[in-house]
Amino acid sequence: MADYSNTSSATKEITQYLNVNNAKLLALGLVLAFVMYHGILHYKYGNDSCKWLMSEGRFPGSDSWQPYGCMMHKYSKADARTCMHYVSYWGGHNHIAFIGDSRIRQLYHELVNLVSEGQEDSSQEKAHHDLHFKDNKINIKIDFLWHPMVNASMYDVYYKWLKSDQPGARPNVVITGSASWAIKIFNGSASALKNFQSNLTFTREMYQKLKDSTRVVWMLQDPVDEEKLSEDRKMITNEQIDKYNKMAITVLSSSAATIWSSSRLVAQGLKKEEPTSDGLHLQKKSLEIDIQMLMNMYCNNEMNYNDGTCCNTPERATTLQIITAVAFLVCMCISVGLILYRRRVPRNGNKARTENGSRNGQTAQQKDYNESFYEIITSLAKLGLIMSYFYLCDRTSFFMKENKYYTTLNFCLPFAYVMILGFFFTENTDKVNMLHRDQTDEWKGWMQLVILIYHLTGASKVLPLYMHIRVLVSSYLFLTGFGHFCYYWDKGEFGFIRYCVVLFRMNILVVTLCFVMNRPYQFYYFVPLVSFWFLVIYLVMAIPPHVTAQSSEANPMLYLYMILKFVALIVVISLFYLSEVFFEKVFLTRPLKALFVTSDDSIHEWRFRWQLDRFSPVYGMLFAFGYKVLVRYKIIKDDGPGNLFSNTISWTLCALSLIGIGSYAVFSVLCSSKVQCNDVHSYLVFLPIISFILLRNVLGCLRTRYSSFFAWFGKISLELFISQYHIWMAADTHGVLVLIPSYPVLNVVITSFIFIVISHEINSISNTLCSYAVHQDIKILLRNIIVFIAVLLPLCYFNGLLGL
């Protein structure tokens, strides 16, 4: 018995510390620790992502290269030519020179093949000669200069460039490297290595003098396959190559030249998978990765691709961002002052409060006002602190970012782990009605977790997975239609205050992020979508005659009015879909236009998202209407824990539900393209959704149990969906945030913990601010709306959103 008591007390002591508040404190400590850690890294090694790109990296997959700490965009031929044209358009010139031996010549050919309109034929070229490529359409010139050794002839090339005053004579970038010929000609002698050192030291002076106009990249020598080398190359051993590489690093480490060592790591990583034909030259895959690194170095800062952060300068803060930062900073300063004041006053004022009954003559109303002011300011201060972390993660290069890499294992392992956890925390619920709150929270929770895994692993390239995720997004909109319809049907409340509450809760985080992160409202496409459909549902239900449970019971003819409302809604949706002109006429009208266009002033994204799920909220409303009618006439009995129907009908519906879900799965596999799938998605998506609902609810043993693990995440699903853009993933969801470099699994665990805790805190802050912003007193609410508009109008005007 004593042992049991000790165990029980120990368990209570442990669980006392395992709570959300302590998790938030731990997350704050981790963030501060990582800020210090990355600050030290930047102080010690600098924050030049180009240096990271050209020096380190790894193979996360069999054929994908990940630079250290930054994201590498994969340049297609069109991307490469666009980059060259863009540089030329803004008055620059594209002149890239390769200086070296046959290995450097391979890079020349690979780059020419990437940027040229056709495929270069190198079969007729003469060995040991200079090569030149020029394309006037994109104003590019690429040279290969045959100088296999570091000697006077190589020095003369740089000297001529230095003395030349002709525009465009100097190249923008020089890629050079040398060792194999010196090893071969001098049979790996020590004197040749010393000669290499002295010549390179002499040539280094040219690098310094040309640094303002020309970037010199010294490529370290890749390893060789000694077994495949011909007899006249046997002396080119990896030991000799290492000596020359070390010497080059010693001589050039403090120079203006960039030492390119990551190309060597690529060759080493692909050596077993892609052996060379002659033991010396690189194979196709290594060359492709090397050229991609060069293109990222040359183009990323010009093209500003979201998935190319290497060598890319972070965007500058706008005036609106600075104003927002100052406002949050003021709130944080006031909050700190209030906290210090409240801690000091109890110590100094305890006696006075005891004797006088109130402090400093404050009335109860003044106390309430002070408490409200304190709660609002501290909530805004917390939100400002969180927003600073958002900005630091995704609008600066302070924290590292990496590309996504999809593999089946990367997707399936976390998916299986999450599902097992969810089933482990299954418990009974006292709610027995169909789609009760615990069940919908659970549904939102597991859907959100699957969507997060899908986004993190970059699984959108797999069409069946893409289509199933589309079903999950549609399910959210289905639940939007179902939930709001049920509320208006049961409550019959169409007041303005609840309308404001729902809109405020859905939009406060997104509106704040638009100001902080300098992104348009449409960038967070899901919130505009659910906000729009909430407005539509509200109008359908609020336009007279009001059809509710109470009114329809008194007058069954109102069912016909409800059906007519549904018909009118479907007709209007179809008109918007069929007439693109009508659609744009409505949504491109100012000032509404600012809510529906992307950063490039295009409405294409909104139209795509809208039409993809244009019927999903209607399906939810129709299902809710049918469900309420069937319950009223006692065809469905969900007032107890038993089955909804007789056993025969219940099991038949379960079987049909499994067939429905399986049928959609087969469709997603057989569908040939995203375009084809998306065209029919809006018509078929009701099948898996309703099949799942029936399977989950028809049997009482399933309806009365739920996963508290999934339901917990379901309560913060909106915050999770929005926050993932910037503090879990990176570069606007195109990459992955890296707090712990070189340890991808541990990094995901830590960033996930911080991300989830912050999402929970944002949910709490939003509820607090909503209770004050959307006051139950209509006069105070109208005052708050006027203040909000007064603040918003100048901001919209100066950002050109009003079109005035």
XYZ file of C-alpha atoms in Angstrom, residues 642-654 698-699:
15
model
C -27.049 2.880 -30.086
C -26.933 2.590 -33.882
C -28.664 5.254 -35.972
C -30.731 2.633 -37.829
C -31.577 -1.018 -37.488
C -28.627 -3.411 -37.496
C -29.226 -4.512 -41.086
C -29.455 -0.983 -42.450
C -26.527 0.206 -40.303
C -24.143 -2.511 -41.504
C -25.309 -2.040 -45.086
C -24.528 1.679 -44.888
C -21.090 0.880 -43.432
C -23.908 4.944 -38.036
C -22.564 2.472 -35.474
